Amino acid sequence: MRSLAAALGVRPTKQRGQNFVIDPNTVRRIVRAADLSADGETVLEVGPGLGSLTLALLAEGHRVTAVEIDPVLATALPSTIATYAPGQAAAFTVVEADAMTVTPDEIGSPTACVANLPYNVAVPVLLHLLQVSPSLRHGLVMVQSEVADRLAAGPGSRTYGVPSAKAAWYADVRRAGPVGRNVFWPAPNVDSGLVAFSRREPPVTAASQEEVFAVIEGAFSQRRKTIRSALARWMPDRAQLDEVFRITGIDPGLRGEMLGIAEFAALAGAGQSLSTT
């Protein structure tokens, strides 16, 4: 990896959250932990960088669509694959794009996501991919350890918040182990962790995903306040807001951090129903 970077004149940049994985045992561990089908899957990889994880995925017989925002790295990846994995070159596609805005037309229909996500945008990237690619059934991503805690947290946890609740709309999420700092180049100043997710259907509700997310954001906008107080901006009419709590049976004296995705969906659905009557 270092020799490839030197040949390309590339150095990792903080601006793009680049920390390249240079340890072969780590990339093999990630591929194993991703629990990919033995028959081969179409894997979406974000931020492939120099291609270490890409090569490990291809070696196991998977097809890889890699989304890379850096034009130098995106241009070099096909040559890297042709050199180090010529037998799998036909199973590799690179898309030069921003993963925050990538579209279904660009990435096709991947069934899994395995990636070392850029740490500065990990949460919005993961949520965007889950939204625009319903074919994604499961995945394993590496993120900053604190972010991994937040994504996998459940109601009542100290780390439970907006990322936890939004991720839960799409999937069951869990921590899948720590990753040491010395496997990266350059070594980050933060600990890293693996997060696994499995797609499931969102809660049944009359509200749209956008409306549910608005309730989630409102609920956590003032963590110290009760859910009734925190949702005052979402629904300024207090009498109508009280009716939402009556319809759903949710205690307005609870704090938002005590509610799960089903409760947020119920609140949004009740609010939607009242607004249309």
Coordinates of C-alpha atoms in Angstrom, one line a residue, residues 33 80 191 200 271:
A33 CA -16.9 -10.7 9.9
T80 CA -4.2 -1.9 -9.1
D191 CA -10.0 4.3 18.4
R200 CA -35.4 -4.9 8.3
G271 CA -49.2 13.8 14.0

